[in-house]
């Protein structure tokens, strides 16, 4: 019987832990805080900013919104980061990308205080991650690990340590934000880790790798990339992808909304209905990894806050 992992419940549990820890810190006169930095008004980044603000409010964190216009200069953005580095009310800084084209990612990211880099963007923290001693494991990859750890304990009755050791893990996607760091986290847990990407697919080799996975982690941003032919019977599948696709009727025609526009829905990279029954466990989309990601960011902000105040 397949386990559809209840990531929403995991997110809720984590939020309770975060709220309790925040209350303990506040009783000592310390309030954690997150600052987001959005230059311009990219739609996706704006949505994410709103979510971070909402979660900060729920957890009792300070929240600072830095939102200069799209024509802000690179020097001005760097100055904002320096100001946030020095601001004691800010435990963690989250730059929201994409930046406008005239602003280089590295100019901004390399300015962030490494002790406030709560989504592990800075090369120093990425280096520590690669060395197996991350201070701030990035939010989405650590959400994947949190989900798998909890699955291992609850359903496999295993210590997560034993769960990963020697397991065949395949990651699809090698972005700096998800694929690479999740692969490092798996290697750090002694899993046999392979990473596939667009060139694996172009060579027609994707299935060869994914079919061998005990644990398949997919983060490509391509709806229906992974179907039954790409999954081993009894595998555990974690679908990180988030895609908006048109809703189709039985004839394959787009279903229209009341305004006459095609209805859309959110799906992952895995064809959930076709794959679900052949897996041992699977995460859904929506209601999957995304329900845990923001919580991991907040946990990093709490860690940063405690480090900055010398609290254990
Ligand atoms: P990205 O930067 O676009 O990277 C996508 C990766 O997938 C790239 O490494 C790309 O390879 C690879 N890829 C693309 N098409 C492929 C194919 N046909 N076969 C094999 N590999 C392929 O995206 P990202 O930021 O890593 O995000 C990935 C997905 O996760 C997106 O859907 C995003 O919305 C979602 N996401 C979810 C969360 C969450 O909390 N659930 C958080 C962040 C991101 P190349 O680089 O070689 O082209």
Coordinates of C-alpha atoms and ligand atoms in Angstrom, one line a residue:
X1 CA 0.0 0.0 0.0
X2 CA 1.5 3.3 -1.1
X3 CA 2.1 6.0 1.5
X4 CA 1.2 9.4 0.2
X5 CA 3.4 11.5 2.6
X6 CA 1.4 14.1 4.4
X7 CA 3.8 17.0 4.0
X8 CA 1.1 19.5 5.1
X9 CA 1.0 17.8 8.5
X10 CA 4.8 17.8 8.7
X11 CA 4.8 21.6 7.9
X12 CA 2.2 22.1 10.6
X13 CA 4.2 20.2 13.2
X14 CA 7.3 22.1 12.3
X15 CA 5.4 25.4 12.7
X16 CA 4.3 24.4 16.2
X17 CA 8.0 23.7 17.1
X18 CA 9.1 27.1 15.6
X19 CA 6.4 29.0 17.5
X20 CA 7.3 27.3 20.8
X21 CA 11.0 28.0 20.2
X22 CA 10.3 31.6 19.3
X23 CA 8.3 32.1 22.5
X24 CA 11.2 30.7 24.5
X25 CA 13.6 33.2 22.8
X26 CA 11.1 36.1 23.3
X27 CA 10.9 35.3 27.0
X28 CA 14.7 36.0 27.0
X29 CA 14.1 39.3 25.3
X30 CA 15.2 38.0 21.8
X31 CA 13.0 38.2 18.7
X32 CA 14.1 36.4 15.5
X33 CA 13.7 38.4 12.3
X34 CA 13.8 37.8 8.6
X35 CA 14.4 40.5 6.0
X36 CA 13.5 39.9 2.3
X37 CA 15.2 41.9 -0.4
X38 CA 13.2 42.1 -3.7
X39 CA 14.5 44.6 -6.3
X40 CA 11.6 45.3 -8.7
X41 CA 8.3 43.4 -8.8
X42 CA 8.9 39.9 -10.4
X43 CA 5.6 38.1 -9.9
X44 CA 7.0 34.8 -8.5
X45 CA 9.3 36.6 -6.1
X46 CA 6.4 38.8 -4.9
X47 CA 4.3 35.8 -4.2
X48 CA 7.2 34.2 -2.2
X49 CA 7.8 37.5 -0.3
X50 CA 4.2 37.5 0.7
X51 CA 4.4 34.0 2.0
X52 CA 7.5 34.7 4.1
X53 CA 5.8 37.8 5.6
X54 CA 2.7 35.6 6.5
X55 CA 4.8 32.9 8.1
X56 CA 6.9 35.5 10.1
X57 CA 3.6 36.9 11.4
X58 CA 2.3 33.5 12.4
X59 CA 5.6 32.5 14.2
X60 CA 6.0 35.9 15.9
X61 CA 9.2 36.8 14.0
X62 CA 10.1 40.4 13.0
X63 CA 9.7 40.9 9.3
X64 CA 11.5 43.6 7.2
X65 CA 10.5 44.2 3.6
X66 CA 13.2 45.8 1.5
X67 CA 11.7 46.4 -2.0
X68 CA 13.5 49.0 -4.0
X69 CA 12.3 49.7 -7.6
X70 CA 13.6 47.7 -10.6
X71 CA 15.8 50.6 -11.6
X72 CA 17.7 50.6 -8.3
X73 CA 21.5 50.6 -8.9
X74 CA 23.7 47.6 -7.9
X75 CA 25.6 49.8 -5.4
X76 CA 22.3 50.8 -3.7
X77 CA 21.3 47.1 -3.3
X78 CA 24.7 46.3 -1.9
X79 CA 24.2 49.2 0.6
X80 CA 20.8 47.7 1.6
X81 CA 22.5 44.4 2.3
X82 CA 25.2 46.0 4.4
X83 CA 22.6 47.8 6.4
X84 CA 20.7 44.6 7.0
X85 CA 24.0 42.9 8.0
X86 CA 24.4 45.5 10.7
X87 CA 20.7 45.5 11.9
X88 CA 20.4 43.5 15.1
X89 CA 16.6 43.0 14.5
X90 CA 17.5 41.0 11.4
X91 CA 18.6 37.4 12.0
X92 CA 18.5 36.3 8.4
X93 CA 18.5 37.9 5.0
X94 CA 16.7 36.4 2.0
X95 CA 17.4 37.9 -1.4
X96 CA 14.5 37.1 -3.8
X97 CA 15.5 36.4 -7.3
X98 CA 15.5 37.1 -10.2
X99 CA 17.2 40.4 -9.7
X100 CA 16.9 43.0 -12.5
X101 CA 19.4 42.2 -15.3
X102 CA 21.8 45.1 -14.4
X103 CA 22.3 43.7 -10.9
X104 CA 24.7 40.7 -10.6
X105 CA 23.6 37.9 -8.3
X106 CA 27.1 37.5 -6.9
X107 CA 27.6 41.2 -6.1
X108 CA 24.5 40.9 -3.8
X109 CA 25.0 37.4 -2.4
X110 CA 28.7 37.8 -1.7
X111 CA 27.8 40.8 0.5
X112 CA 25.5 39.0 2.8
X113 CA 26.9 38.3 6.2
X114 CA 27.6 34.5 6.1
X115 CA 25.9 34.3 9.6
X116 CA 22.7 35.7 8.2
X117 CA 22.7 33.7 4.9
X118 CA 19.6 31.6 5.9
X119 CA 19.1 30.0 2.5
X120 CA 22.7 29.1 1.9
X121 CA 23.4 31.3 -1.1
X122 CA 26.8 32.5 -0.1
X123 CA 29.8 30.6 -1.6
X124 CA 31.2 30.2 1.9
X125 CA 28.0 28.4 3.1
X126 CA 27.7 26.4 -0.1
X127 CA 31.4 25.3 0.5
X128 CA 30.5 24.2 4.0
X129 CA 27.5 22.3 2.7
X130 CA 29.8 20.5 0.2
X131 CA 32.2 19.6 3.0
X132 CA 29.4 18.1 5.0
X133 CA 29.2 20.7 7.8
X134 CA 26.4 23.1 6.7
X135 CA 25.5 26.0 9.0
X136 CA 22.3 26.7 7.0
X137 CA 21.3 23.8 4.8
X138 CA 19.2 25.5 2.1
X139 CA 15.4 25.4 2.6
X140 CA 14.1 23.3 -0.2
X141 CA 16.8 20.6 -0.1
X142 CA 16.5 20.4 3.7
X143 CA 12.7 20.1 3.4
X144 CA 13.3 17.0 1.2
X145 CA 15.6 15.6 3.9
X146 CA 13.1 16.4 6.7
X147 CA 10.3 14.7 4.8
X148 CA 12.4 11.6 4.2
X149 CA 13.7 11.5 7.8
X150 CA 10.2 11.6 9.2
X151 CA 9.1 8.9 6.7
X152 CA 12.0 6.7 7.7
X153 CA 11.2 7.0 11.4
X154 CA 7.4 6.7 11.1
X155 CA 6.9 4.1 8.3
X156 CA 10.3 2.2 8.0
X157 CA 10.9 2.3 11.8
X158 CA 14.5 3.2 10.9
X159 CA 17.0 5.6 12.2
X160 CA 17.4 8.1 9.3
X161 CA 21.1 7.4 9.4
X162 CA 20.6 3.8 8.4
X163 CA 17.9 4.7 6.0
X164 CA 20.2 6.7 3.6
X165 CA 23.5 4.7 4.0
X166 CA 24.1 2.9 0.7
X167 CA 20.7 3.7 -0.7
X168 CA 20.6 4.3 -4.4
X169 CA 19.4 7.9 -4.7
X170 CA 18.8 9.7 -8.0
X171 CA 18.3 13.4 -8.1
X172 CA 16.8 14.9 -11.3
X173 CA 17.9 18.5 -11.7
X174 CA 21.3 20.1 -10.9
X175 CA 20.4 23.7 -10.1
X176 CA 22.4 25.6 -7.4
X177 CA 19.1 26.1 -5.4
X178 CA 17.8 22.5 -5.4
X179 CA 19.5 19.7 -7.3
X180 CA 23.1 20.3 -6.3
X181 CA 22.5 21.0 -2.6
X182 CA 20.1 18.1 -2.2
X183 CA 22.7 15.8 -3.8
X184 CA 25.3 17.1 -1.3
X185 CA 22.9 16.4 1.6
X186 CA 22.4 12.9 0.3
X187 CA 26.2 12.3 -0.2
X188 CA 26.8 13.6 3.3
X189 CA 24.4 10.9 4.5
X190 CA 26.4 8.2 2.7
X191 CA 23.8 7.5 0.0
X192 CA 25.0 6.4 -3.4
X193 CA 24.0 9.5 -5.2
X194 CA 23.5 10.1 -8.9
X195 CA 22.5 13.5 -10.5
X196 CA 20.7 13.7 -13.8
X197 CA 20.0 16.8 -15.8
X198 CA 18.9 18.0 -19.2
X199 CA 21.9 16.5 -20.9
X200 CA 21.1 13.1 -19.3
X201 CA 17.7 13.4 -21.0
X202 CA 19.2 14.6 -24.3
X203 CA 21.3 11.4 -24.4
X204 CA 18.2 9.3 -23.7
X205 CA 19.7 8.1 -20.5
X206 CA 17.2 9.5 -17.9
X207 CA 15.2 6.3 -17.5
X208 CA 18.4 4.2 -17.2
X209 CA 19.3 6.1 -14.0
X210 CA 15.9 6.9 -12.5
X211 CA 14.8 3.2 -12.8
X212 CA 17.6 2.2 -10.5
X213 CA 16.6 4.6 -7.7
X214 CA 15.4 3.4 -4.3
X215 CA 14.7 7.1 -3.6
X216 CA 14.0 9.4 -6.6
X217 CA 14.1 13.2 -6.0
X218 CA 12.8 15.2 -8.9
X219 CA 13.4 18.9 -9.3
X220 CA 13.3 19.8 -13.0
X221 CA 10.3 22.1 -13.4
X222 CA 8.9 19.9 -16.2
X223 CA 5.3 18.6 -15.7
X224 CA 5.0 14.8 -16.5
X225 CA 8.8 14.4 -16.9
X226 CA 8.6 11.3 -14.7
X227 CA 6.1 8.6 -15.6
X228 CA 5.8 4.9 -14.8
X229 CA 8.6 4.0 -17.2
X230 CA 11.0 6.0 -15.2
X231 CA 10.3 4.6 -11.8
X232 CA 11.3 1.4 -10.1
X233 CA 8.5 -0.6 -8.5
X234 CA 8.6 0.1 -4.7
X235 CA 10.7 3.3 -5.0
X236 CA 10.2 6.3 -2.7
X237 CA 9.5 9.4 -4.9
X238 CA 9.9 13.0 -3.7
X239 CA 8.5 15.5 -6.3
X240 CA 9.9 19.0 -5.8
X241 CA 8.6 20.4 -9.1
X242 CA 5.9 23.1 -9.2
X243 CA 4.3 23.7 -12.6
X244 CA 1.2 25.5 -13.7
X245 CA -0.6 23.5 -16.5
X246 CA -3.9 23.8 -18.3
X247 CA -6.8 21.7 -17.1
X248 CA -7.9 19.4 -20.0
X249 CA -11.2 17.6 -20.6
X250 CA -11.5 13.9 -21.7
X251 CA -10.9 14.9 -25.3
X252 CA -7.7 16.7 -24.4
X253 CA -9.2 20.1 -24.9
X254 CA -8.5 23.0 -22.5
X255 CA -11.3 23.6 -19.9
X256 CA -12.3 27.3 -19.8
X257 CA -13.1 29.3 -16.8
X258 CA -16.0 31.8 -16.5
X259 CA -13.9 34.5 -18.2
X260 CA -13.3 32.2 -21.2
X261 CA -9.7 31.7 -20.3
X262 CA -8.1 28.2 -19.9
X263 CA -8.3 26.9 -16.3
X264 CA -5.0 26.0 -14.8
X265 CA -3.8 23.8 -12.0
X266 CA -0.6 23.1 -10.1
X267 CA 1.3 19.8 -10.7
X268 CA 4.7 18.5 -10.0
X269 CA 7.3 16.9 -12.3
X270 CA 5.9 13.4 -11.6
X271 CA 2.7 12.0 -13.2
X272 CA 1.3 11.4 -9.8
X273 CA -1.8 9.3 -10.7
X274 CA 0.1 7.1 -13.1
X275 CA 3.0 6.5 -10.8
X276 CA 1.5 6.5 -7.3
X277 CA 0.5 2.8 -7.0
X278 CA 3.9 1.5 -8.1
X279 CA 5.7 3.4 -5.4
X280 CA 6.3 2.6 -1.7
X281 CA 5.8 6.3 -0.9
X282 CA 5.3 9.5 -2.8
X283 CA 4.9 13.2 -2.1
X284 CA 2.0 15.0 -3.8
X285 CA 1.9 18.4 -5.5
X286 CA 0.3 20.6 -4.3
X287 CA 0.6 19.9 -0.6
X288 CA 4.1 18.4 -0.9
X289 CA 7.7 19.7 -0.4
X290 CA 6.5 23.3 -0.7
X291 CA 4.5 22.9 2.6
X292 CA 7.8 22.2 4.4
X293 CA 10.3 24.5 2.6
X294 CA 9.3 27.8 4.3
X295 CA 9.5 26.1 7.7
X296 CA 13.0 25.0 7.1
X297 CA 13.9 28.6 6.2
X298 CA 12.4 29.8 9.5
X299 CA 14.3 27.1 11.4
X300 CA 17.5 28.5 9.8
X301 CA 16.5 32.0 10.9
X302 CA 16.0 30.7 14.5
X303 CA 19.5 29.0 14.3
X304 CA 21.0 32.3 13.0
X305 CA 19.3 34.2 15.8
X306 CA 20.6 31.9 18.5
X307 CA 24.1 32.0 17.1
X308 CA 24.0 35.8 17.0
X309 CA 22.9 36.0 20.6
X310 CA 25.1 33.1 21.9
X311 CA 22.0 31.1 22.9
X312 CA 22.1 27.3 22.8
Ligands
LIG1 P1 15.9 25.3 -12.5 O1 17.0 26.2 -12.0 O2 15.2 25.6 -13.7 O3 16.6 23.9 -12.6 C1 16.0 22.8 -13.2 C2 16.9 21.6 -13.4 O4 16.3 20.6 -14.0 C3 18.1 22.0 -14.2 O5 19.3 21.4 -13.6 C4 17.9 21.3 -15.6 O6 19.0 20.9 -16.2 C5 17.0 20.1 -15.1 N1 16.1 19.7 -16.2 C6 15.3 20.5 -17.0 N2 14.6 19.7 -17.9 C7 15.1 18.5 -17.7 C8 14.8 17.3 -18.4 N3 14.0 17.2 -19.4 N4 15.5 16.2 -18.0 C9 16.3 16.2 -16.9 N5 16.6 17.3 -16.3 C10 16.0 18.5 -16.7 O7 14.8 25.0 -11.4 P2 15.0 24.9 -9.7 O8 15.0 26.2 -9.1 O9 16.0 23.9 -9.4 O10 13.5 24.3 -9.4 C11 13.1 23.0 -9.9 C12 11.6 22.9 -9.7 O11 11.4 22.9 -8.3 C13 10.8 24.0 -10.3 O12 9.5 23.4 -10.7 C14 10.5 24.9 -9.1 O13 9.3 25.6 -9.2 C15 10.4 23.9 -8.0 N6 10.8 24.4 -6.7 C16 10.0 23.9 -5.6 C17 10.2 24.3 -4.4 C18 9.4 23.8 -3.3 O14 9.5 24.2 -2.1 N7 8.6 22.8 -3.5 C19 11.3 25.2 -4.1 C20 12.1 25.6 -5.1 C21 11.8 25.2 -6.4 P3 20.0 21.9 -17.0 O15 20.5 22.8 -15.9 O16 21.1 21.0 -17.5 O17 19.2 22.6 -18.0

